[in-house]
PDB file of C-alpha atoms in Angstrom:
ATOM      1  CA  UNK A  16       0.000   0.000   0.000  1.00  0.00           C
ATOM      2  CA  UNK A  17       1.788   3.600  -0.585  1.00  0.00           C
ATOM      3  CA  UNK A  18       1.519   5.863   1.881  1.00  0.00           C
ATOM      4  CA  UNK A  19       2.771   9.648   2.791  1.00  0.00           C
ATOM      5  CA  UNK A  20       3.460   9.625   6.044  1.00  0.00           C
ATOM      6  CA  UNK A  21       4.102  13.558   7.070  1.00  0.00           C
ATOM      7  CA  UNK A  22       5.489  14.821  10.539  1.00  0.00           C
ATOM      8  CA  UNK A  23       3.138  16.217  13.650  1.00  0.00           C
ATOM      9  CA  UNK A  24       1.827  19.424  13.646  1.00  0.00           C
ATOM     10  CA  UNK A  25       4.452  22.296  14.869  1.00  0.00           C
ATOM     11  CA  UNK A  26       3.795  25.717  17.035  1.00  0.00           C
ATOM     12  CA  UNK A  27       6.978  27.701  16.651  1.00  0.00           C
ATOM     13  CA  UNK A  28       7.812  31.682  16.814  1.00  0.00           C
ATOM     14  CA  UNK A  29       8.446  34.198  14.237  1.00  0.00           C
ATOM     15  CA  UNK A  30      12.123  34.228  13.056  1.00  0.00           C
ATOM     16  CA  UNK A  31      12.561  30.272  13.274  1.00  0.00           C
ATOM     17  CA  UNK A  32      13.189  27.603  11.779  1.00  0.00           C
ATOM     18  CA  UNK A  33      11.916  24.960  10.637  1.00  0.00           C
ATOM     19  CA  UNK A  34      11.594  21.610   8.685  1.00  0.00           C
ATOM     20  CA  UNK A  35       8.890  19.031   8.385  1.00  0.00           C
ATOM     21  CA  UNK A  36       9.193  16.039   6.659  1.00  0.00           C
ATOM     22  CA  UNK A  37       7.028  13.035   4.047  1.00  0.00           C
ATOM     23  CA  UNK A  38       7.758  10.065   4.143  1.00  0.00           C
ATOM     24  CA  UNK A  39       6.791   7.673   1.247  1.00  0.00           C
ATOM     25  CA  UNK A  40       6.372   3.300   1.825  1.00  0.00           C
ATOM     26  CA  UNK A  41       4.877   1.270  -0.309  1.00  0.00           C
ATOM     27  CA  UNK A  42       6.471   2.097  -3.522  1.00  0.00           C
ATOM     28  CA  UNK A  43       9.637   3.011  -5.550  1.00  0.00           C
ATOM     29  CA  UNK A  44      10.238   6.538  -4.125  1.00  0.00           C
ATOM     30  CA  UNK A  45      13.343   7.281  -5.992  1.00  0.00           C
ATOM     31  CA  UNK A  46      10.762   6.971  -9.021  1.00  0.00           C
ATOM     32  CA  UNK A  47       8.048   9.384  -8.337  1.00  0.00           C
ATOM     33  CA  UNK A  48       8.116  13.007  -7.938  1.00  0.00           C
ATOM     34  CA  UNK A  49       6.851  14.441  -4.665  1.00  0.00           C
ATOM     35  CA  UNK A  50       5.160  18.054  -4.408  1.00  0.00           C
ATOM     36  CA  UNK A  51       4.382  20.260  -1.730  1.00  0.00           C
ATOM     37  CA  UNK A  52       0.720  22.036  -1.353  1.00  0.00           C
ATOM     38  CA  UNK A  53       0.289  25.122   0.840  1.00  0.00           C
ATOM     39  CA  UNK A  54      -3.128  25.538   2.371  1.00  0.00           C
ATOM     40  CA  UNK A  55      -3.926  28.742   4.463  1.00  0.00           C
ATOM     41  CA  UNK A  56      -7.047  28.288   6.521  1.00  0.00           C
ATOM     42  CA  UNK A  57     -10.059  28.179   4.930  1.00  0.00           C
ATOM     43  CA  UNK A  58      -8.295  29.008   1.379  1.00  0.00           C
ATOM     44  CA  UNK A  59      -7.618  27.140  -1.556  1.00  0.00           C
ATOM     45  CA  UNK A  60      -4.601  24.760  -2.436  1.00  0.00           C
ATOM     46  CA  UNK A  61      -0.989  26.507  -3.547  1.00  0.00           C
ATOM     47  CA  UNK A  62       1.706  24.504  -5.601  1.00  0.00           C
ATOM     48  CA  UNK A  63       5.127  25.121  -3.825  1.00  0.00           C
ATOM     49  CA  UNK A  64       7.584  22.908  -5.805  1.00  0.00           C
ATOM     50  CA  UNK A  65       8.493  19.540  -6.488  1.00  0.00           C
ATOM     51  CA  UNK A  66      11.573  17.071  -6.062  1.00  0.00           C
ATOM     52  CA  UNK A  67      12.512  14.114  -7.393  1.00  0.00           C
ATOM     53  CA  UNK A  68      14.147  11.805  -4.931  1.00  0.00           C
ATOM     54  CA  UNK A  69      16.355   9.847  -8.070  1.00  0.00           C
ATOM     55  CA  UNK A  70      18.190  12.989  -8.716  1.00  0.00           C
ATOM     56  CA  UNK A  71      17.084  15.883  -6.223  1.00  0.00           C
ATOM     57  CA  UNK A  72      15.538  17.738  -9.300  1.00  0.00           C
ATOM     58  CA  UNK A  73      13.993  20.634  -7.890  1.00  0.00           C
ATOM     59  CA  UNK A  74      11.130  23.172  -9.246  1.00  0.00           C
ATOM     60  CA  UNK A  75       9.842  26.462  -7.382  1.00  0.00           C
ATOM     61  CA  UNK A  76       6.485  27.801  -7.797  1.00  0.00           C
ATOM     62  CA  UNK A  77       7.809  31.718  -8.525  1.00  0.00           C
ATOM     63  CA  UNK A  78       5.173  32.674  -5.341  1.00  0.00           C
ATOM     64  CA  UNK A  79       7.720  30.401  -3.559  1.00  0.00           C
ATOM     65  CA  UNK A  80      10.829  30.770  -4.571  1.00  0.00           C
ATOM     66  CA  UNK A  81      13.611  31.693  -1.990  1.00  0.00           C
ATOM     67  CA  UNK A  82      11.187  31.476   0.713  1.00  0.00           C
ATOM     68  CA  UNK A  83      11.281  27.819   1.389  1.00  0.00           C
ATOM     69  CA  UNK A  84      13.800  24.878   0.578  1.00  0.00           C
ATOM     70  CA  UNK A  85      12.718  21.614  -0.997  1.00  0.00           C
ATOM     71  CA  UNK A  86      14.785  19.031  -0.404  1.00  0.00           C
ATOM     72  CA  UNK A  87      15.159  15.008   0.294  1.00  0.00           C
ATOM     73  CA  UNK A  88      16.894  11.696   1.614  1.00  0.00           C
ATOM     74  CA  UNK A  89      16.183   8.893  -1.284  1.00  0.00           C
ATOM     75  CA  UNK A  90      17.993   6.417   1.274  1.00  0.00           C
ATOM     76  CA  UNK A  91      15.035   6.782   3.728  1.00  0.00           C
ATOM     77  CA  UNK A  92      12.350   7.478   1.344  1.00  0.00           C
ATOM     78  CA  UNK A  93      11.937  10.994   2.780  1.00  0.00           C
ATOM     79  CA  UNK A  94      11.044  14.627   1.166  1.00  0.00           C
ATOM     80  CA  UNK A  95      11.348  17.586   3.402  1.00  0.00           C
ATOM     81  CA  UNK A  96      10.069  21.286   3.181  1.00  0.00           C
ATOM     82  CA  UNK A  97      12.207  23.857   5.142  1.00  0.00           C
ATOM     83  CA  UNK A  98      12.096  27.684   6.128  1.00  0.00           C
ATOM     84  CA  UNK A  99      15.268  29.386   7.562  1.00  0.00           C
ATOM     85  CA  UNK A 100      12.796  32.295   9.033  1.00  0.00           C
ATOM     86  CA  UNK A 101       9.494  31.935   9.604  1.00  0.00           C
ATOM     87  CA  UNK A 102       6.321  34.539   9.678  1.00  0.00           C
ATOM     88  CA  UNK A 103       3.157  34.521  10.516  1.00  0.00           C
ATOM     89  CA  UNK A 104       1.542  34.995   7.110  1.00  0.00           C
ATOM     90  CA  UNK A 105       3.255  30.509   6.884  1.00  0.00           C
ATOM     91  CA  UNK A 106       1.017  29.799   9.289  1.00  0.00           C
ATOM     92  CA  UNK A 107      -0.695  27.109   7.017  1.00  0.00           C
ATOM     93  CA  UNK A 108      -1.551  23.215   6.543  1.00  0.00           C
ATOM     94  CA  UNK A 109       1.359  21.920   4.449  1.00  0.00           C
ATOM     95  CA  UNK A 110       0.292  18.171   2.160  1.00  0.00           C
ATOM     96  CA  UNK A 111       2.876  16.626   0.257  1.00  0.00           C
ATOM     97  CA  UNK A 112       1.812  14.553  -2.354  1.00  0.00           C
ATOM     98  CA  UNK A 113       3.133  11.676  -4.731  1.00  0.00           C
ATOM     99  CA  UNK A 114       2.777  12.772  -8.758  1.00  0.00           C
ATOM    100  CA  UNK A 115       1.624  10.102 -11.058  1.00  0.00           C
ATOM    101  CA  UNK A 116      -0.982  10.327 -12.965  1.00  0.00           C
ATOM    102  CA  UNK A 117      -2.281  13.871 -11.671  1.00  0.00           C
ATOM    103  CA  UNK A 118      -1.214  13.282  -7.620  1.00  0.00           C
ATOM    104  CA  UNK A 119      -2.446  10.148  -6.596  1.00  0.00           C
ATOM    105  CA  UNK A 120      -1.004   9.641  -2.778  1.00  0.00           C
ATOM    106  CA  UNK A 121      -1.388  12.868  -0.222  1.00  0.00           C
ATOM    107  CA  UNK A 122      -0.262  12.723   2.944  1.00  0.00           C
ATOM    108  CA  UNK A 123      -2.290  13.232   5.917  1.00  0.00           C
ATOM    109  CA  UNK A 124      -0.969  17.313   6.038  1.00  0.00           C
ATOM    110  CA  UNK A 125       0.883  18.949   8.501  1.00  0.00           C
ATOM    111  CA  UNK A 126      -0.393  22.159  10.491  1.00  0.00           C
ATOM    112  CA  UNK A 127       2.028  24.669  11.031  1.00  0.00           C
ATOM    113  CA  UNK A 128       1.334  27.518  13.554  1.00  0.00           C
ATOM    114  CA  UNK A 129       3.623  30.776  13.795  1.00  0.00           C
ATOM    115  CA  UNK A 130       2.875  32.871  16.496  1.00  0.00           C
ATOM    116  CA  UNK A 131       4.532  35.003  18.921  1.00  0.00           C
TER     117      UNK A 131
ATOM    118  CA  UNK B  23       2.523  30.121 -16.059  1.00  0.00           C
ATOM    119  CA  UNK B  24      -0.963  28.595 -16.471  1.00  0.00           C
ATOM    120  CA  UNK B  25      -3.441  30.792 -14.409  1.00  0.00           C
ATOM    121  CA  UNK B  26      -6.915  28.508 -13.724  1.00  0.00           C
ATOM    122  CA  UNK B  27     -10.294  29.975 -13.209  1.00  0.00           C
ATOM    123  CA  UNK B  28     -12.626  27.681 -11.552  1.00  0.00           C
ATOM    124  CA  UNK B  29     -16.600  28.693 -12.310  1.00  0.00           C
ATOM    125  CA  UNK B  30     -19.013  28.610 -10.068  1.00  0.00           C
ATOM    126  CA  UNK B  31     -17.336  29.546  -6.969  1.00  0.00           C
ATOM    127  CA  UNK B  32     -20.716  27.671  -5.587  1.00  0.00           C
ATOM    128  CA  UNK B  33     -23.397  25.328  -6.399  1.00  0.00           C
ATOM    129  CA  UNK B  34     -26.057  24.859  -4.454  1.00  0.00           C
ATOM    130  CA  UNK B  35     -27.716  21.267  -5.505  1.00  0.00           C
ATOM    131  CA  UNK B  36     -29.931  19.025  -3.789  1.00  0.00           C
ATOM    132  CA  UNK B  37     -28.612  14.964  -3.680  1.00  0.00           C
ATOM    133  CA  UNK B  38     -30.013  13.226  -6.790  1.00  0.00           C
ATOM    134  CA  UNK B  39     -28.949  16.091  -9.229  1.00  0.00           C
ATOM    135  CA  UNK B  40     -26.283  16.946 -11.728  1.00  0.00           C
ATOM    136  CA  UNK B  41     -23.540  18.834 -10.937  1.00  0.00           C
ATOM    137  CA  UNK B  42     -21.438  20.407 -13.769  1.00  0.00           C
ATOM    138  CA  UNK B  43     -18.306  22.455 -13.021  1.00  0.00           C
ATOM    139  CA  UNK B  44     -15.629  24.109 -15.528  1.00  0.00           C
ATOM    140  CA  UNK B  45     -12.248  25.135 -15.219  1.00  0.00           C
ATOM    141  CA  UNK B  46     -10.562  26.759 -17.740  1.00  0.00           C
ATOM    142  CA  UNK B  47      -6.788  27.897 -18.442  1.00  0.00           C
ATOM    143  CA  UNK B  48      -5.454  30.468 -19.469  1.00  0.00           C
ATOM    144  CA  UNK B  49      -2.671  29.020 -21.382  1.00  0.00           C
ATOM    145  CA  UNK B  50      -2.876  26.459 -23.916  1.00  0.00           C
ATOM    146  CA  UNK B  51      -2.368  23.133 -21.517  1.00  0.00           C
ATOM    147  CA  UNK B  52      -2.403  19.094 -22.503  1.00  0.00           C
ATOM    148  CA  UNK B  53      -5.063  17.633 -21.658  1.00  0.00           C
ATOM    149  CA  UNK B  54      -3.037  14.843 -20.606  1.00  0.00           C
ATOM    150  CA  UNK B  55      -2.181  16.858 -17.510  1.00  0.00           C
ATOM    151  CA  UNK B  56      -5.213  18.179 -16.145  1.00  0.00           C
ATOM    152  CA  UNK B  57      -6.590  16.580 -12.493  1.00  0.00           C
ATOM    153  CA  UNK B  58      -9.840  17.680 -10.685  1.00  0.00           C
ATOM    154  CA  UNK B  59      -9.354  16.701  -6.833  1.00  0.00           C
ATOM    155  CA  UNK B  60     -11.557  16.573  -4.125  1.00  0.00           C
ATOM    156  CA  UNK B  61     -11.386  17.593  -0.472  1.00  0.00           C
ATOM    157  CA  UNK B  62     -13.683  17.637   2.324  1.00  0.00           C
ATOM    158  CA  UNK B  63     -13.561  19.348   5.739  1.00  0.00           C
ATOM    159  CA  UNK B  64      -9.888  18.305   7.382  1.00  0.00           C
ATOM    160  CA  UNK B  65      -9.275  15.966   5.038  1.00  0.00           C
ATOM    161  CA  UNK B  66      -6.281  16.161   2.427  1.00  0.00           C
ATOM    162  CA  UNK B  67      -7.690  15.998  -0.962  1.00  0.00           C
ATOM    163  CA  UNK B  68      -8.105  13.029  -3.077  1.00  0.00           C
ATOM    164  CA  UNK B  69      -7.315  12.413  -6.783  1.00  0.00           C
ATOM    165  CA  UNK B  70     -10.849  11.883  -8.888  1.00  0.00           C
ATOM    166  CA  UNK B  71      -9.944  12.760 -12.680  1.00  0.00           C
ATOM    167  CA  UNK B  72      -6.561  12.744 -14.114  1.00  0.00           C
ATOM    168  CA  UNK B  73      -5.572  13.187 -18.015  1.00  0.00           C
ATOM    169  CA  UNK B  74      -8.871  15.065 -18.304  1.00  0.00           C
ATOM    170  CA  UNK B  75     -11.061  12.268 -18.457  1.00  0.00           C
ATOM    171  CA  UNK B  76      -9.723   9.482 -16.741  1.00  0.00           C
ATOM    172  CA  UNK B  77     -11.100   8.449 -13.358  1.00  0.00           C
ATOM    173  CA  UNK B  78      -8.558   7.415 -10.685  1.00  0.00           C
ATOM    174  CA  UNK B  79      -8.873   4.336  -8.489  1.00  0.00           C
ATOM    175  CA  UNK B  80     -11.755   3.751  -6.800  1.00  0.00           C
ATOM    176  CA  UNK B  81     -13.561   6.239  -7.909  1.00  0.00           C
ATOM    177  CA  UNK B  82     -17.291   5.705  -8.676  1.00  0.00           C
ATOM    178  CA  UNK B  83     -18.384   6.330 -12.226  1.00  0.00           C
ATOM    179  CA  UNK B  84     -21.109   9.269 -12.074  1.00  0.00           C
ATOM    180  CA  UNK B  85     -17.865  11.411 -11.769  1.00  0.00           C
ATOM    181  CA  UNK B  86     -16.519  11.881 -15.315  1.00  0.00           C
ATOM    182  CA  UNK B  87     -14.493  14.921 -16.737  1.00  0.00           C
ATOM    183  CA  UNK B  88     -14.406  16.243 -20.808  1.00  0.00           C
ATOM    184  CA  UNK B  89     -12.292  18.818 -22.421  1.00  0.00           C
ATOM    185  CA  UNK B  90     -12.413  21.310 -24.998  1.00  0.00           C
ATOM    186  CA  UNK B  91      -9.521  23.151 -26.362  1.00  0.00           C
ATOM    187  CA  UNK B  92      -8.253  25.356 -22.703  1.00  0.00           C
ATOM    188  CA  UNK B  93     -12.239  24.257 -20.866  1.00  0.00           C
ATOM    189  CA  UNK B  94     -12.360  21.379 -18.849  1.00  0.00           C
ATOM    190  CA  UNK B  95     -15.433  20.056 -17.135  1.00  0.00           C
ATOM    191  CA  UNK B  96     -15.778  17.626 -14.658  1.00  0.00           C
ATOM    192  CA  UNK B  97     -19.668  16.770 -14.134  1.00  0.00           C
ATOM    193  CA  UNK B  98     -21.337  14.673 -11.371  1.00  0.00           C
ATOM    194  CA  UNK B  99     -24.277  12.875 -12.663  1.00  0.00           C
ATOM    195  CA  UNK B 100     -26.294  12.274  -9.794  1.00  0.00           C
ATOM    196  CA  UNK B 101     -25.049  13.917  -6.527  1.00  0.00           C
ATOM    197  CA  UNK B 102     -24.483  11.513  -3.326  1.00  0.00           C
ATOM    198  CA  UNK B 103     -24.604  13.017   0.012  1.00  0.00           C
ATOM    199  CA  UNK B 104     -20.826  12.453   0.170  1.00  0.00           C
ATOM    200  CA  UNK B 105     -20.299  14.490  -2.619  1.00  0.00           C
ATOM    201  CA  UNK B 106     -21.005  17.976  -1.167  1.00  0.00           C
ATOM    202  CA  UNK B 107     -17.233  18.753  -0.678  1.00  0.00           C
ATOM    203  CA  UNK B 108     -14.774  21.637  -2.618  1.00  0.00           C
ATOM    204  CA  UNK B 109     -13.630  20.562  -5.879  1.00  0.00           C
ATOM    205  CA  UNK B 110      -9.927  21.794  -7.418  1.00  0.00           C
ATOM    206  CA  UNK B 111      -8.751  20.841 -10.831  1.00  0.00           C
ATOM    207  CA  UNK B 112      -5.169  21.050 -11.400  1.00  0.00           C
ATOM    208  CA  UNK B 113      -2.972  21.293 -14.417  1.00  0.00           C
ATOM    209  CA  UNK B 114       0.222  19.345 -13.763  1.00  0.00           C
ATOM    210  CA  UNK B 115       1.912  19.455 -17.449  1.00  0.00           C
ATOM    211  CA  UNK B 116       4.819  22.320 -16.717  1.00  0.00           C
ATOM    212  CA  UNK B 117       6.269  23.872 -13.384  1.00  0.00           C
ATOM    213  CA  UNK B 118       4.389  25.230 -11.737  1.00  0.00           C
ATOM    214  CA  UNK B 119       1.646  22.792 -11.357  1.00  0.00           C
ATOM    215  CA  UNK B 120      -0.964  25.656 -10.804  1.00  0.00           C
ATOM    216  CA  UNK B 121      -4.635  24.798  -8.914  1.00  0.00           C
ATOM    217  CA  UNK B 122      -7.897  26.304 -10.002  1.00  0.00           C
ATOM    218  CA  UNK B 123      -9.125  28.215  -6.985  1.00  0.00           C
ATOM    219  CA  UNK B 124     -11.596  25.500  -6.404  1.00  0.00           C
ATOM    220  CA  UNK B 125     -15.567  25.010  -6.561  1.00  0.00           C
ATOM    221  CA  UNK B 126     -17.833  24.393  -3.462  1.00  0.00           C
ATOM    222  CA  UNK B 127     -20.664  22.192  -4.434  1.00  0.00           C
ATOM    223  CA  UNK B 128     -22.822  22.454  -1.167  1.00  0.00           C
ATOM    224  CA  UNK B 129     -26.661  21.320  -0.094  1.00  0.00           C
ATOM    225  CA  UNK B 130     -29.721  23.066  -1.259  1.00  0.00           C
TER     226      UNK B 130
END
């Protein structure tokens, strides 16, 4: 069975940082790529970027770019999202998803909370 | 970079009706890479359509999605209670993988 398995929710304050991880069973991981979906509360779903765990390929959404870090360990099946400073306005649920075929596998999201 | 317009913003059905909702890009896109998703209250969403018209796993066939040229549909043909959720489509052909800003098909 594949599954995304994200990390547990985080509370942290402005100006840390701060990096969650996904991490895929059940399939080939190296073979897929993996995305990461911003959701602010009660809003709609933002692309961030993508990875693929063969080669570390990485793609920005521009909105995104230099903000957060997309990055991965193929040799335990895991994708990570990082910030280096956090604000408020990433107070957000975070998916990461498996692309094939549209994305087929989510994970189960994880809620980040920035507050002073 | 392929901006998607979702229309409605909301339906209002009742359960046992059809429910018919377009996205459309602004940018030439494949069809091949176009995905409609859908996501209930604290749940992540979950893959229905993918290549425009083909239904993902496990999904139940009164969901079906068409294209024409840059307008996609995805219709429901009869609504199930379970269906009253926010529906996204997707296009997922060239970075970035831009998401319609989603339609909320809710009870009458």
């Amino acid at each position: 069975e594949v599954q995304l398995v994200q990390s547990g929710a985080e509370v942290k304050k402005p100006g840390e940082a701060l990096k969650i991880s996904c991490k895929g069973s059940g399939y080939s991981f190296t073979t897929y790529w993996i995305a990461w979906v911003r959701q602010m509360p009660g809003k709609g779903l933002e692309w961030m970027g993508i990875i693929y765990l063969g080669d570390s390929d990485t793609r920005y959404s521009p909105s995104f770019q230099g903000q957060v870090t997309i990055s991965g360990d193929k040799s335990i099946s895991t994708a990570y999202l990082q910030w280096s400073s956090l604000k408020a306005s990433d107070s957000a649920m975070y998916y990461c998803a498996r692309q094939h075929s549209g994305y087929d596998h989510w994970g189960q999201g994880t809620l980040v909370t920035v507050s002073s | 970079e392929s901006v998607l317009t979702q229309s409605p913003g909301t339906l209002s059905l009742s359960p046992g009706e059809r429910a018919t909702l377009s996205c459309r890009a602004s940018l030439s896109i494949s069809s091949s890479y176009l995905a409609w998703y859908q996501q209930k209250p604290g749940q992540a969403p979950r893959l229905l359509i993918y290549g425009a018209s083909r239904r993902a796993t496990g999904i139940p066939d009164r969901f079906s999605g068409s294209a024409s040229g840059t307008d996609f549909t995805l219709t429901i043909s009869r609504l199930e209670p379970e269906d009253f959720a926010v529906y996204y489509c997707q296009q997922y052909g060239i970075s970035p993988h831009t998401f319609g800003p989603g339609t909320k098909v809710d009870i009458k």
